[in-house]
Short mmCIF file of C-alpha atoms in Angstrom, two decimals:
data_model
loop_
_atom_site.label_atom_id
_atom_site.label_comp_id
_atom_site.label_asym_id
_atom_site.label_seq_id
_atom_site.Cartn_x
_atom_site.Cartn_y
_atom_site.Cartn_z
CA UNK A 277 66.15 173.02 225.17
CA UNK A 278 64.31 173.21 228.32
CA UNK A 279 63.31 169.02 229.14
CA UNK A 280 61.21 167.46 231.39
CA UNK A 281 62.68 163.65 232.43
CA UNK A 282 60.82 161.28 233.34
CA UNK A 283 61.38 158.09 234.69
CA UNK A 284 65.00 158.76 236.52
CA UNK A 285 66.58 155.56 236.90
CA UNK A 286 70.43 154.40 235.65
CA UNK A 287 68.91 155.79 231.68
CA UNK A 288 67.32 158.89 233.04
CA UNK A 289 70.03 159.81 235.39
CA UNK A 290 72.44 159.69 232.22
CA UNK A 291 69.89 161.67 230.81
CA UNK A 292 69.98 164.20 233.20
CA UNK A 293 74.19 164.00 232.73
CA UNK A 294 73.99 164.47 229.54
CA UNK A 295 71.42 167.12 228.72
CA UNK A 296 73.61 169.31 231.42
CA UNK A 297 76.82 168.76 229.59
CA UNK A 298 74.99 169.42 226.51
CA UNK A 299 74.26 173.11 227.10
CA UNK A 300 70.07 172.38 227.79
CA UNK A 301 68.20 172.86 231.08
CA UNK A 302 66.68 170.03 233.09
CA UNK A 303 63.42 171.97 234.11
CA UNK A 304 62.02 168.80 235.69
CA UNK A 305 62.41 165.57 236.70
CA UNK A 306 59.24 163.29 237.37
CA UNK A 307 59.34 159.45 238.82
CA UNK A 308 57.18 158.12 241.67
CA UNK A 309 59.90 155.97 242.74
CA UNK A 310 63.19 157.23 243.21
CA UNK A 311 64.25 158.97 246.46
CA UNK A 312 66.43 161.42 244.52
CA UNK A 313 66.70 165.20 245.59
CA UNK A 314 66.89 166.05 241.80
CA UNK A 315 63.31 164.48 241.40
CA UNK A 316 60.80 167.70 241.45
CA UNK A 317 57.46 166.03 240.81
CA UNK A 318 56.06 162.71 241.74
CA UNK A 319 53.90 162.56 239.24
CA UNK A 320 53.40 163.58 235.65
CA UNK A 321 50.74 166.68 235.63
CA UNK A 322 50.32 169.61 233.37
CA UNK A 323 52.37 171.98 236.23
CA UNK A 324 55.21 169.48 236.05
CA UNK A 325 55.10 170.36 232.25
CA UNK A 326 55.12 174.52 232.64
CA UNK A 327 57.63 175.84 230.67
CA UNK A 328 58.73 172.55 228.70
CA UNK A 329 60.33 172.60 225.45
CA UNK A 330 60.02 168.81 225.49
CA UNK A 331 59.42 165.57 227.83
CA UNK A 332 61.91 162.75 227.48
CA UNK A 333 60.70 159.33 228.80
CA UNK A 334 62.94 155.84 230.18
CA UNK A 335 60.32 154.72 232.12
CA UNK A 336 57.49 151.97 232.37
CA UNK A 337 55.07 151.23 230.32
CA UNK A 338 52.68 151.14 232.66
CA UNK A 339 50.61 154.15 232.17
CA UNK A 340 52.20 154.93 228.87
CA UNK A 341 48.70 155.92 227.62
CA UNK A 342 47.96 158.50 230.40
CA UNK A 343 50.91 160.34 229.87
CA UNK A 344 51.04 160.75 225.75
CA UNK A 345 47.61 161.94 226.57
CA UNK A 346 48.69 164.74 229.18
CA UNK A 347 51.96 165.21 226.59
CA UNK A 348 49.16 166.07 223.95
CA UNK A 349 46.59 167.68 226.09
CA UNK A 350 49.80 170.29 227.09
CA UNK A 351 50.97 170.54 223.52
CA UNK A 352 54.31 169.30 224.77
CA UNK A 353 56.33 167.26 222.11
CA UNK A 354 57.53 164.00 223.56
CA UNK A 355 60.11 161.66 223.15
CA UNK A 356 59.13 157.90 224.07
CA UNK A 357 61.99 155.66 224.96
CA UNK A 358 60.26 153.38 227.40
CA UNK A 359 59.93 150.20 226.05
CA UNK A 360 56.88 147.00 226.48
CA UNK A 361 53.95 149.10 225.48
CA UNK A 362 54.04 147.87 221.75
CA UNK A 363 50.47 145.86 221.71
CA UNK A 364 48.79 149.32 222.50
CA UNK A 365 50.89 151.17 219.78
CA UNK A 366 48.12 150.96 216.74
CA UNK A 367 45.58 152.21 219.29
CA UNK A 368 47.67 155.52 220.11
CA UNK A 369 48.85 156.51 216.97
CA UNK A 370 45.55 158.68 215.98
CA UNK A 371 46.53 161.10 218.67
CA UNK A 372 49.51 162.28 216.78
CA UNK A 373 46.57 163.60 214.33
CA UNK A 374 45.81 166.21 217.30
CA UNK A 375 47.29 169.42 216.85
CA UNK A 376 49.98 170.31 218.72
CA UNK A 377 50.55 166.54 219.30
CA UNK A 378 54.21 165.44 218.46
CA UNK A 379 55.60 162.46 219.78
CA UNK A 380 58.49 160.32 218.59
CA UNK A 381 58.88 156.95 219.62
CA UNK A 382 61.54 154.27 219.54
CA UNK A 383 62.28 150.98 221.06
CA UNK A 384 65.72 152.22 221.08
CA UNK A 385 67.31 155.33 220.31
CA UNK A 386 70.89 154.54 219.47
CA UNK A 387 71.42 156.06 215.98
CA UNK A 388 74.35 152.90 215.81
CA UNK A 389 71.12 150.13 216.55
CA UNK A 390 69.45 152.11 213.51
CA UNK A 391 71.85 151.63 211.21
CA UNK A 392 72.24 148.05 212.29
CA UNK A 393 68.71 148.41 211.43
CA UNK A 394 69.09 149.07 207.93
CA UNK A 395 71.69 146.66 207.68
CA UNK A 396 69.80 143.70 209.15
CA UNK A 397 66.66 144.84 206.71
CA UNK A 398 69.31 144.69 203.48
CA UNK A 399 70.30 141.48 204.32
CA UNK A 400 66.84 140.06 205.15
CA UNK A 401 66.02 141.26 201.27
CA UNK A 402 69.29 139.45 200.03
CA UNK A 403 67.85 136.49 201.53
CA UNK A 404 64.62 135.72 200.69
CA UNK A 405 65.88 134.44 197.27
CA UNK A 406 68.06 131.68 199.45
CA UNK A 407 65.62 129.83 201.62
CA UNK A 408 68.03 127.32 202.74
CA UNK A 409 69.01 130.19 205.65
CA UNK A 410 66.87 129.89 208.40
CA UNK A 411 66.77 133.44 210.28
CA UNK A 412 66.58 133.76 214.30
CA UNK A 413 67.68 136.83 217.14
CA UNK A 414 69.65 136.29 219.86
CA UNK A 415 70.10 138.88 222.51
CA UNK A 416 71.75 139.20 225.62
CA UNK A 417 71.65 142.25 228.54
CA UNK A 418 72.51 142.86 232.37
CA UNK A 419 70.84 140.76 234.73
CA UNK A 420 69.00 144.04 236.35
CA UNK A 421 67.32 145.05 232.86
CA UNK A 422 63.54 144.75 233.64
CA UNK A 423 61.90 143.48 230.07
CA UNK A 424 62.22 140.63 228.26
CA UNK A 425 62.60 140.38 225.27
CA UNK A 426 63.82 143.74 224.81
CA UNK A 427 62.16 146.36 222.41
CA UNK A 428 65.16 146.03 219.74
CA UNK A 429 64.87 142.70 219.66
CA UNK A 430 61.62 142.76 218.94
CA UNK A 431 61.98 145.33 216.01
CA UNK A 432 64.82 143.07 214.95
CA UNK A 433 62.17 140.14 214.74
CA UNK A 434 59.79 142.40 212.91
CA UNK A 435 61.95 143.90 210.21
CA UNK A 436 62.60 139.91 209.34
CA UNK A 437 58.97 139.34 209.16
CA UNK A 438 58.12 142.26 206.67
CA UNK A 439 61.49 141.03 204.51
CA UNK A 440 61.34 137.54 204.61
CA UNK A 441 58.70 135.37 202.14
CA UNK A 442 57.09 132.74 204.87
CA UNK A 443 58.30 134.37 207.70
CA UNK A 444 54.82 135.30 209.80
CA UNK A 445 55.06 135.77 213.12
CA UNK A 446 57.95 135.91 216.14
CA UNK A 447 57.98 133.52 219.17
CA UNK A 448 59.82 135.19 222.13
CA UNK A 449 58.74 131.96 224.88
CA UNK A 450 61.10 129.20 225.81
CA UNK A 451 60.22 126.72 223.21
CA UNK A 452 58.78 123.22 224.13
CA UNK A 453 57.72 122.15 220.95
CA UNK A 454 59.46 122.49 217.31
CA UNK A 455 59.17 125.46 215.75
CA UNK A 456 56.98 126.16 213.12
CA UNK A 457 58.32 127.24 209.36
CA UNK A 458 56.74 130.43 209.83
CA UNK A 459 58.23 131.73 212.94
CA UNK A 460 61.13 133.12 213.80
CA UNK A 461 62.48 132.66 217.72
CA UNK A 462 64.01 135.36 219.51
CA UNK A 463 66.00 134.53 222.51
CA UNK A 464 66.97 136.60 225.32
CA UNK A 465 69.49 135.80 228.06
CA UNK A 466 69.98 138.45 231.02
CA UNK A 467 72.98 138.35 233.20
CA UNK A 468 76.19 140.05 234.05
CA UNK A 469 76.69 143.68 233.11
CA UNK A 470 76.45 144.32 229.04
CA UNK A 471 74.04 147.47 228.28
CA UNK A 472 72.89 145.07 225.14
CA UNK A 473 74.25 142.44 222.32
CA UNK A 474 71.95 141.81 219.54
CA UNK A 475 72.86 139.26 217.38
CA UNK A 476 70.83 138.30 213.92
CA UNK A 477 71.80 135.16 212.59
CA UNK A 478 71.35 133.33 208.93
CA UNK A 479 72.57 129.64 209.73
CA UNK A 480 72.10 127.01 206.46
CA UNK A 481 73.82 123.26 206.65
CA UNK A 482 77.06 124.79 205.25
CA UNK A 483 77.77 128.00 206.77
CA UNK A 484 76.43 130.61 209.00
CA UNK A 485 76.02 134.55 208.47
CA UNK A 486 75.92 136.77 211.72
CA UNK A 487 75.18 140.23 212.13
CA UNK A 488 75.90 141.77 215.62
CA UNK A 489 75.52 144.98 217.11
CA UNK A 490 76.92 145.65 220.60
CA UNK A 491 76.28 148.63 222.65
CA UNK A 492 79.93 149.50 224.99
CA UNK A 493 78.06 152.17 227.62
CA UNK A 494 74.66 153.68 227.56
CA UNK A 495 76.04 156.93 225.60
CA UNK A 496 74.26 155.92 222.39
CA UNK A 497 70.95 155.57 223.46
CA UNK A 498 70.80 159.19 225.71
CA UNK A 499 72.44 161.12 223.08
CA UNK A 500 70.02 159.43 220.35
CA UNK A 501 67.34 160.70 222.30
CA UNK A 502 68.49 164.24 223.01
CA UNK A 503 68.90 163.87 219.22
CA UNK A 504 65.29 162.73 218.74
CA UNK A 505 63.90 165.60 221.15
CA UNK A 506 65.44 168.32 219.10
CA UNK A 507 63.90 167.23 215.68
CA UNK A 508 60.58 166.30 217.34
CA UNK A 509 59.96 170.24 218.48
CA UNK A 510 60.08 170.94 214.63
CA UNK A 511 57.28 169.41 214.65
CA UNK A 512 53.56 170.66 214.64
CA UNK A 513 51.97 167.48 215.00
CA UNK A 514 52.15 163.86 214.23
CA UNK A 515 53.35 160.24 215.69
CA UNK A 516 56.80 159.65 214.23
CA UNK A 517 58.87 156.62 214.73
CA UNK A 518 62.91 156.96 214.56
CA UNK A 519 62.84 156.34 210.95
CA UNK A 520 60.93 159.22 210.05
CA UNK A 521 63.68 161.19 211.69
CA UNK A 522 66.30 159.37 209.67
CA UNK A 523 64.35 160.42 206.84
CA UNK A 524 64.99 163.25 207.04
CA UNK A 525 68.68 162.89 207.87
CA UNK A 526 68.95 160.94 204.91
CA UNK A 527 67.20 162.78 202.65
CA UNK A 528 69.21 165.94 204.14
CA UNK A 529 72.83 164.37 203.28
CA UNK A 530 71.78 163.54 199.78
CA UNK A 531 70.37 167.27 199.44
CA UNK A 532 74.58 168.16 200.11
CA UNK A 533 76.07 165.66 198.26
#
């Protein structure tokens, strides 16, 4: 594939690693920021997009709605790793209903978090006939990671409040007050040097039941998304999340079973 990166920081620079070792061509690199020789455009504009198979984002969210425009208005299929713009996600899904639009999006790429994932979202169902387990995230990262909480914990959160009976809405603020029946608290903690433990916990008066994911390097997360960017430029048009390209994965094993 030929890829445009953009946002180069420590997750586009492994990126850029990767893709190389990969066998694909870096044909760009775009981030306002960085004083990096390997950075060819400053900012994101239809000529830093000439002759792209497909745009790869770590970067900010600020902005995030400029640029799936341009990836649309350049018929470039994108890959959206950058994390934080979630309240403006129901607003930019129609544009995956322009053709030539194709953008898949994920709070994080790791195809390991995604199966944790499914996991946590089994167990969630096995619950909700045992309401004596009260449900809550935990998460901890390196002190330098720049959101809080992060995007996985937040789709942790969620996939709790679409299993769980009673279970409404997530509070992600230091907590002051009791917390209400309905919500569920996720925590984050940010120090030291882990690239991300995510920890989904089931505690009753008896006994508790924890799930826990924990990411060893970056690895999973760049080679999800060169992953993601090859099954997005299959596609003609549309707004996908990561589990529509599981789908398919899924649905593709069971095909050769």
């Amino acid at each position: 594939m030929h890829i445009a990166i953009v946002g180069f920081g420590k997750m586009g620079r492994q990126l850029h690693e990767a893709a190389i070792i990969g066998g694909h061509e870096v044909v760009s690199i775009i981030d306002p920021h960085v004083a990096d020789p390997k950075v060819t455009h400053r900012t994101l504009t239809a000529q830093a997009l000439a002759g792209v198979d497909v745009a790869i984002e770590f970067s900010v969210a600020d902005g995030i709605e400029e640029r799936m425009q341009l990836y649309c208005d350049t018929s470039t299929p994108a890959v959206i790793a950058t994390t934080g713009w979630y309240d403006k996600l129901d607003a930019l899904k129609p544009l995956g209903s322009h053709p030539g639009c194709a953008i898949i999006w994920s709070g994080n790429f790791s195809i390991g978090v995604q199966l944790f994932f499914a996991i946590v979202r089994k167990a969630a169902s096995l619950m909700n006939g045992f309401s004596e387990y009260d449900p809550l995230v935990r998460e901890w990262f390196h002190a330098a990671k720049a959101d809080s909480p992060s995007g996985t914990a937040v789709m942790l959160g969620n996939i709790l409040t679409e299993e769980l009976a009673g279970k409404e809405k997530l509070e992600t603020a230091r907590l002051d007050r009791k917390r209400e029946q309905r919500e569920i608290h996720v925590s984050s903690v940010r120090g030291g040097y882990s690239p991300g433990v995510h920890s989904v916990l089931f505690d009753s008066p008896v006994d508790t039941i924890e799930l826990i994911h924990t990411a060893r390097n970056r690895d999973g997360f760049v080679s999800g998304a060169l992953k993601a960017a090859a099954w997005i430029t299959t596609k003609k048009h549309g707004f996908f999340s990561i589990d529509d390209m599981l789908g398919d994965v899924f649905l593709s094993m069971e095909k050769n079973v």
